[in-house]
Structure formats: C-alpha cells, structure tokens
Amino acid sequence: MVKNVPNIDLIETTILDIPTIRGHVLSMATMRTQTAVLVEIRFSDGSVGIGEGTTIGGLSYGAESPESIRSAIDTYIGPALLGREGDDVNGAIQLVDKLVKGNRIAKTAVEIALWDGLGKRLGVPVAQLFGGAVHDRLPVAWTLASGNSETDILEAQEMIETRRHNVFKLKIGKQSVREDVAHVARIKQTVGDAARVRVDVNQAWSLDEARWGLKGLQDAGCELVEQPVQARFQRAMAELTSQYEIAVMADESLNGPEDALSVAASNAADVFAIKVAQSGGLKRASEVIAIGQAAGLGLYGGTMLETGLGTAAALQLFSTVETLHWGTELFGPLLLTGEILAEPITYRDFCVELPAGNGIGATLDPDKIAFFRRDGGRTMKTVVGG
Ligand code: MUC
Ligand code: MG
C-alpha cells in the first residue's frame, strides 16, 4: 500500500500592518501600529496551515524586523522546505536550524503553520500534539503603557470593573528611575489589593539604576520586574535576582533553550517569560519551559503582541503546561484596532480561553487580511513554490 503523504507545495508570506488602539509606550519605542508576518502553507492534499511571526517596534526590540522575517522565509526557509513531507515537523525544524542561524521569529512563523497543518489533517488541536491541554483558560495580564499615569489609572480601573484584567504590567524605563518608581507606586496605591502590579523595563537600566529601581519598586508593592538590564548582562541579572525580594524575570535574555540553560545555570532570573517567537517556535519554547521547570523557576506566558493567530498558537502550548506560576500576558489581539480571525479569542473573568477547533484553533477572516495587508492587495504577495 502506498502511503499518501502530503508534501509542502507552497509557502506564502504576507505583511499585515494593524493600528494599535492607543500609543503603546515602551522604553525603546512607541508603537502605533503592530506588524505581523502571516505565513500560509499549502500541502499537496489541499490542507493549509497558518502561522505568524511578529516582533515589536521595527528593529527596536530585537534583531529581526517584519521585513527580515519575511525575507528569511521567502529566500531561505521556504525554498528549503518545499517538496518535503508535511507531517515531518521535527525534520523541518532540524533542517531549518541547520541552514538558518538565528532568525527565530521567522522560524516560528513557519513552524506554527506546519503544526497547524498537521493538527488539521489529524483532526486534533495542536495542544494534543504536545500531550494534551491541562487548562482550558489561563490568567491574562494587561500592559499599562499609555505614557501617562492618569490614563493608565483610568484604563486599569475599567479593566478591573469589567473583569477583563486584574494583573497589570507597567512599561517603564523611559523616564528617570525616580519618576518611574513614583508612577508605579501611584498606580499600585490606586488599585490596592484589587490588582497585582509588575513592570517591564525592556533593558533600559544600568546596574546602578536597577539597584535603586528594584528597591523602590518592591517598597511600592510591585511584585515583579522584567528585564531590568541588558539581555547580555547576566552577572547583573544574577545580582539583582539574589539581592532583592521582588521577582526578576528574564525576557530578552531568553532566545531559545541554550539561553534558558545559561540563565538558569547562572541564577540570572527567578522567572522565565516564555515567548514562542523568541524561542524559535512551539517546540523550542517547550524546551525552554522544560529547562525552567527543571531549574525550579517561575514560568510566565509571554507575548510579542501577536494577533489572534500567534496568540492561539501560544495558547495551544501554554495550555499544556502544568503550572504557569505568573499566568500569561496573551492580550495582543486586544491592543489592535482590527481582528483578523473569523472567531476572535475570548477574554473573560480575567482569563484568556483556549480556542476550540483543530490545528491552532484559528481561522482567518479573508476580508480583514485583504484590508490590513501592507501591499493593499494591489500587488502579488510573495509566493515560494507553486
Ligand atoms: C515585552 O517586552 O514583554 C509584551 C507585552 C507588552 O506590552 O509588550 C511586550 C513586550
Ligand atoms: Mg518584556
């Protein structure tokens, strides 16, 4: 009997630019638009898999831009995978890792589409391919980053009242340490016990600034500080982790399992922010999770502010994790003015819900894709194969 194995026939990439609901002010950039690279893989049996690769603020967050993500897929990753067996996801991951260094977000977009196609063909959610979901909903934080304390307070109060979020991550690192600590203290004082408050410095502080900052933040009732110093300053991260009660979370320091091992071995964090895109895909993220678990660290489900598509993919993996001690921040779709999924992700009672359906559990709305695509639908999208 001849086994009917579907091959990878076509890999398409499309850049989507979606305005945010307000300016999202981070230490290194203010986002007014989020840009996602959409990947669609067509297989020879007619099945289709979709994936997303997204970064933050052009090249201000990390080494990949939306344009480099697309070009890495179109020029290198896509051509290497064409004609291969669609079901061989591990083989594809291993081949791409051999042929392409770094470029983890580009790898992620393609890998998610491969998992999605496989799940759909097998008639199971991707979570099943990772052993099965043990949660159908996860706590979800919101980021207060309007750049204005008054606006942040109003936003927080509305989120608490509507039972959408009661955990807030404040983006700091743009003003002086003193001003930042005062901003955080004011918000924590206003929300009181109704909400938990954390901060993300996005690498903006020197070690000296971080020492003052962490002391002030923990006195203000802030429970966690994310990436206070540069990703490569592992000794500084280790000092801050050991010297203060406030939890220190590694984000930009964690680019895949090798970094995870190094951070864990150096005691350079209390908590891992698990980002699928930064890890290099769902499989590599699962390896980062395993290292964090083995080291006894706290886990947090991070985001690159993906659309509903990348968010659904992350939910497939995070729902399989025994304990995410610090919950998740999978709120990306809520920051965007437009929804690209036919069935949006559900947010309710301070949680985000695992979407139903096979694959990653997401279906695109073609009208929205046509509306948000960078080329305005007027020119051909980039197609590999065909
Ligand atoms: C980051 O650095 O964690 C995640 C949430 C948010 O508001 O920004 C991102 C990036
Ligand atoms: Mg961060």
XYZ file of C-alpha atoms and ligand atoms in Angstrom:
397
model
C 0.000 0.000 0.000
C 1.345 3.417 -0.923
C 1.246 5.844 1.963
C -0.392 9.075 0.915
C 1.931 11.650 2.483
C 1.103 15.277 1.753
C 4.014 17.382 0.636
C 4.686 21.062 1.204
C 3.595 22.656 -2.069
C 3.556 26.394 -1.427
C 4.634 28.869 1.263
C 3.156 32.368 1.125
C 4.073 35.339 3.296
C 2.026 38.484 3.769
C 2.842 41.529 5.892
C -0.084 42.953 7.863
C 0.003 46.425 9.454
C -2.671 46.858 12.114
C -3.007 50.138 14.065
C -2.997 49.861 17.876
C -5.901 51.198 19.977
C -3.532 53.792 21.544
C 0.148 54.560 21.533
C 1.953 51.716 23.357
C 4.904 53.456 25.008
C 7.904 51.209 25.689
C 11.373 52.270 26.850
C 12.775 51.912 23.319
C 9.846 52.770 21.048
C 6.241 53.895 20.901
C 4.054 51.530 18.918
C 1.144 52.941 16.957
C 0.937 50.026 14.566
C 1.680 46.368 15.023
C 3.107 44.498 12.063
C 2.631 40.757 11.687
C 4.094 38.410 9.105
C 1.457 35.877 8.120
C 2.567 32.523 6.711
C 0.238 30.206 4.812
C 1.498 26.755 3.825
C -0.386 24.739 1.224
C 0.041 20.977 1.187
C -0.449 18.599 -1.732
C -3.629 17.075 -0.212
C -5.307 20.506 -0.203
C -4.801 21.164 3.508
C -3.490 24.545 4.671
C -1.542 25.602 7.759
C -1.223 29.176 9.041
C 1.394 30.807 11.240
C 2.541 34.212 12.445
C 5.907 35.835 13.068
C 5.759 39.138 14.913
C 8.192 41.448 16.619
C 7.766 44.795 18.377
C 8.661 48.306 17.221
C 10.517 47.503 13.993
C 14.144 46.783 14.893
C 13.984 48.452 18.315
C 13.116 45.313 20.307
C 15.340 42.707 18.703
C 17.471 41.727 15.742
C 14.588 40.743 13.450
C 12.265 43.169 11.678
C 8.993 42.291 9.921
C 10.795 42.731 6.620
C 13.708 40.477 7.615
C 11.276 37.840 8.901
C 9.534 37.801 5.551
C 12.748 37.780 3.562
C 14.281 34.950 5.656
C 11.196 32.839 4.940
C 10.914 33.728 1.241
C 14.615 33.386 0.470
C 15.896 30.622 2.742
C 13.394 28.770 4.920
C 10.615 28.364 2.349
C 12.747 27.019 -0.507
C 14.462 24.546 1.876
C 11.116 23.056 2.883
C 9.334 22.849 -0.466
C 8.527 19.314 -1.531
C 9.222 17.841 1.922
C 6.686 15.692 3.747
C 4.256 17.998 5.516
C 3.861 15.702 8.530
C 7.584 15.726 9.309
C 7.581 18.803 11.547
C 10.603 17.732 13.586
C 12.567 17.053 10.404
C 11.681 20.532 9.136
C 12.748 22.162 12.419
C 16.067 20.313 12.394
C 16.771 21.141 8.746
C 15.949 24.819 9.171
C 18.109 25.039 12.308
C 20.995 23.630 10.266
C 20.511 26.001 7.334
C 19.488 29.195 9.098
C 21.172 30.680 12.161
C 19.164 32.925 14.478
C 16.039 34.331 12.786
C 13.917 32.684 15.447
C 10.778 34.655 14.688
C 10.892 33.682 11.015
C 11.368 30.037 12.023
C 8.448 30.339 14.432
C 6.016 31.601 11.785
C 6.738 28.626 9.526
C 6.834 26.090 12.357
C 3.418 27.188 13.657
C 1.967 26.774 10.152
C 3.433 23.245 9.976
C 1.905 22.280 13.349
C -1.400 23.844 12.296
C -1.480 21.848 9.055
C -0.592 18.622 10.883
C -3.236 19.172 13.560
C -5.897 19.888 10.962
C -5.013 16.803 8.938
C -5.111 14.620 12.055
C -8.290 16.309 13.296
C -6.754 17.369 16.635
C -5.753 20.658 18.301
C -2.009 21.368 18.368
C -2.160 21.069 22.178
C -2.875 17.367 21.608
C 0.393 17.063 19.681
C 2.140 18.342 22.834
C 0.435 15.751 25.033
C -2.923 17.466 25.547
C -4.240 20.605 27.235
C -4.457 20.580 31.020
C -6.093 24.050 31.136
C -8.904 25.494 29.013
C -8.273 29.054 30.254
C -5.309 30.940 31.656
C -4.988 34.186 33.658
C -4.095 37.122 31.409
C -2.347 40.377 32.346
C -2.744 43.722 30.555
C 0.041 46.188 29.884
C -0.456 49.778 31.008
C 1.716 51.781 28.616
C -0.168 54.884 27.549
C 2.745 57.046 28.660
C 0.524 58.909 31.120
C -0.223 57.926 34.744
C -3.784 59.341 34.707
C -4.716 57.450 31.556
C -3.116 54.264 32.926
C -5.168 54.550 36.135
C -8.434 55.004 34.235
C -7.535 52.086 31.992
C -6.708 49.859 34.999
C -9.956 50.767 36.775
C -12.010 49.946 33.694
C -10.241 46.593 33.255
C -10.894 45.632 36.882
C -14.554 46.712 36.734
C -15.233 44.777 33.531
C -13.375 41.756 34.962
C -11.038 41.679 31.979
C -7.705 42.024 33.814
C -6.567 42.303 37.415
C -2.852 41.904 36.750
C -1.028 44.852 35.218
C 2.395 45.125 33.679
C 3.621 48.709 33.557
C 6.109 49.655 30.890
C 8.859 51.767 32.411
C 12.468 52.750 31.676
C 11.832 55.832 29.586
C 11.867 58.390 32.389
C 14.267 58.656 35.356
C 14.223 55.821 37.888
C 12.744 58.184 40.483
C 9.885 59.201 38.159
C 9.246 55.610 37.163
C 9.080 54.388 40.756
C 6.676 57.228 41.629
C 4.487 56.291 38.633
C 4.372 52.625 39.696
C 3.737 53.493 43.367
C 0.837 55.748 42.402
C -0.829 53.094 40.284
C -0.334 50.374 42.909
C -1.760 52.675 45.578
C -4.825 53.378 43.420
C -5.632 49.760 42.547
C -4.724 48.465 46.031
C -5.468 44.782 46.603
C -7.792 44.669 43.574
C -4.859 44.122 41.234
C -1.281 42.914 41.057
C 1.362 45.214 39.594
C 4.532 44.300 37.700
C 6.907 46.250 35.483
C 8.898 45.716 32.309
C 11.996 47.878 31.849
C 12.898 46.382 28.453
C 16.666 46.508 29.278
C 16.751 50.275 29.854
C 18.559 50.438 33.211
C 22.238 50.276 34.113
C 23.074 48.067 37.098
C 23.303 51.142 39.341
C 19.905 52.379 38.245
C 18.457 48.898 38.646
C 19.677 48.657 42.265
C 17.766 51.832 43.168
C 14.868 50.855 40.954
C 14.323 47.404 42.425
C 14.489 48.731 45.970
C 11.911 51.429 45.186
C 9.664 49.085 43.255
C 9.478 46.439 45.948
C 8.761 49.085 48.599
C 5.914 50.296 46.351
C 4.306 46.843 46.304
C 5.385 45.871 42.814
C 5.831 42.086 42.703
C 7.998 41.506 39.621
C 10.462 43.317 37.392
C 11.052 42.137 33.839
C 14.417 42.514 32.106
C 15.714 45.495 34.122
C 19.150 45.474 32.418
C 20.530 44.479 29.049
C 19.976 40.902 27.965
C 23.694 40.137 27.868
C 24.383 41.450 31.409
C 23.932 38.091 33.044
C 26.011 38.888 36.140
C 23.922 41.995 36.771
C 20.722 39.958 36.375
C 22.144 37.402 38.849
C 22.995 40.098 41.401
C 19.520 41.641 41.162
C 17.904 38.196 41.419
C 19.784 37.355 44.601
C 19.719 40.772 46.317
C 16.023 41.726 46.267
C 12.745 40.086 47.244
C 10.997 41.370 44.125
C 10.963 38.636 41.436
C 13.278 39.203 38.474
C 12.038 37.902 35.126
C 14.189 37.213 32.071
C 12.640 38.169 28.741
C 15.090 39.499 26.128
C 17.779 37.309 27.806
C 15.924 34.204 26.634
C 16.379 33.353 22.979
C 15.783 29.644 22.935
C 16.829 26.665 25.055
C 20.574 27.428 25.045
C 19.951 30.823 26.660
C 17.471 29.231 29.047
C 20.125 26.804 30.263
C 22.681 29.576 30.651
C 20.299 31.901 32.546
C 19.159 29.070 34.820
C 22.712 27.881 35.498
C 23.811 31.447 36.337
C 20.834 32.082 38.649
C 20.175 35.127 36.461
C 16.372 35.138 36.920
C 13.586 33.965 39.221
C 11.099 33.687 36.362
C 11.224 32.837 32.649
C 9.000 34.811 30.254
C 8.237 32.116 27.705
C 7.841 33.661 24.287
C 7.105 31.316 21.422
C 8.554 33.693 18.824
C 11.691 34.474 20.799
C 12.264 30.763 21.472
C 12.127 29.841 17.796
C 8.739 28.104 17.744
C 6.436 25.936 19.824
C 8.885 23.059 20.107
C 11.815 25.209 21.178
C 9.517 27.091 23.589
C 8.521 23.753 25.103
C 12.238 23.101 25.661
C 12.671 26.494 27.370
C 9.714 25.578 29.587
C 11.289 22.216 30.446
C 14.562 23.886 31.444
C 12.712 26.420 33.609
C 10.773 23.621 35.266
C 13.885 21.542 35.876
C 15.604 24.570 37.453
C 12.615 25.256 39.708
C 11.990 28.691 38.204
C 8.684 30.515 37.864
C 7.044 30.483 34.405
C 5.092 33.198 32.608
C 3.365 33.003 29.229
C 4.805 35.961 27.310
C 3.781 37.650 24.084
C 5.289 39.586 21.201
C 1.893 41.284 20.904
C 0.797 38.897 18.199
C -2.597 38.956 16.524
C -5.186 36.307 17.410
C -3.280 33.876 15.210
C 0.017 33.870 17.130
C -1.956 34.144 20.365
C -3.944 30.997 19.533
C -0.700 29.158 18.776
C 0.825 30.194 22.113
C -2.348 29.088 23.904
C -2.031 25.631 22.362
C 1.352 25.214 24.063
C 0.765 27.120 27.301
C -2.447 25.155 27.946
C -0.312 22.007 28.206
C 1.978 23.383 30.936
C 1.305 22.107 34.441
C 1.898 25.441 36.208
C 2.377 28.926 34.775
C 3.123 30.487 38.154
C 2.773 34.052 36.868
C -0.051 33.486 34.370
C 0.159 34.953 30.875
C 0.062 38.246 29.021
C -1.579 36.923 25.848
C -3.581 40.107 25.252
C -2.115 41.011 21.826
C -5.410 40.996 19.883
C -6.931 43.431 22.401
C -4.272 46.046 21.649
C -5.155 46.063 17.949
C -7.913 48.021 16.226
C -8.682 45.125 13.902
C -9.392 41.426 14.377
C -8.034 39.102 11.679
C -9.691 35.904 12.906
C -13.177 34.824 11.868
C -13.725 33.803 15.509
C -11.875 36.095 17.947
C -10.084 34.751 21.019
C -12.313 35.004 24.108
C -11.287 37.101 27.142
C -13.483 36.723 30.213
C -13.195 36.742 34.001
C -9.519 37.809 33.971
C -8.640 34.880 31.719
C -7.961 34.092 28.076
C -9.591 30.930 26.746
C -8.037 28.171 24.670
C -9.832 28.354 21.307
C -11.766 25.305 20.114
C -11.014 23.608 16.820
C -8.247 21.625 15.206
C -4.724 22.821 14.497
C -4.043 26.053 16.354
C -7.796 26.746 16.512
C -7.726 29.878 14.346
C -9.404 30.704 11.029
C -8.507 33.825 9.100
C -11.090 36.391 8.025
C -10.101 36.954 4.362
C -11.666 40.431 4.206
C -9.578 41.574 7.175
C -6.418 40.117 5.692
C -7.144 41.991 2.454
C -7.757 45.173 4.439
C -4.636 45.111 6.628
C -2.084 43.736 4.193
C 0.747 46.157 3.557
C 0.577 45.915 -0.189
C -3.098 46.825 -0.044
C -3.925 43.726 -2.046
C -2.934 45.581 -5.161
C 0.279 43.680 -5.801
C 1.080 39.990 -5.715
C 2.019 38.558 -2.362
C 5.361 36.788 -2.154
C 4.954 33.133 -3.069
C 7.540 30.391 -2.763
C 6.795 27.347 -4.930
C 3.559 26.928 -6.860
C 7.797 42.705 26.215
O 8.909 43.154 26.291
O 7.468 41.924 27.060
C 4.781 42.214 25.953
C 3.718 42.864 26.462
C 3.839 44.217 26.093
O 3.106 45.128 26.360
O 4.958 44.360 25.376
C 5.516 43.106 25.135
C 6.964 43.113 25.058
Mg 9.370 42.141 28.154
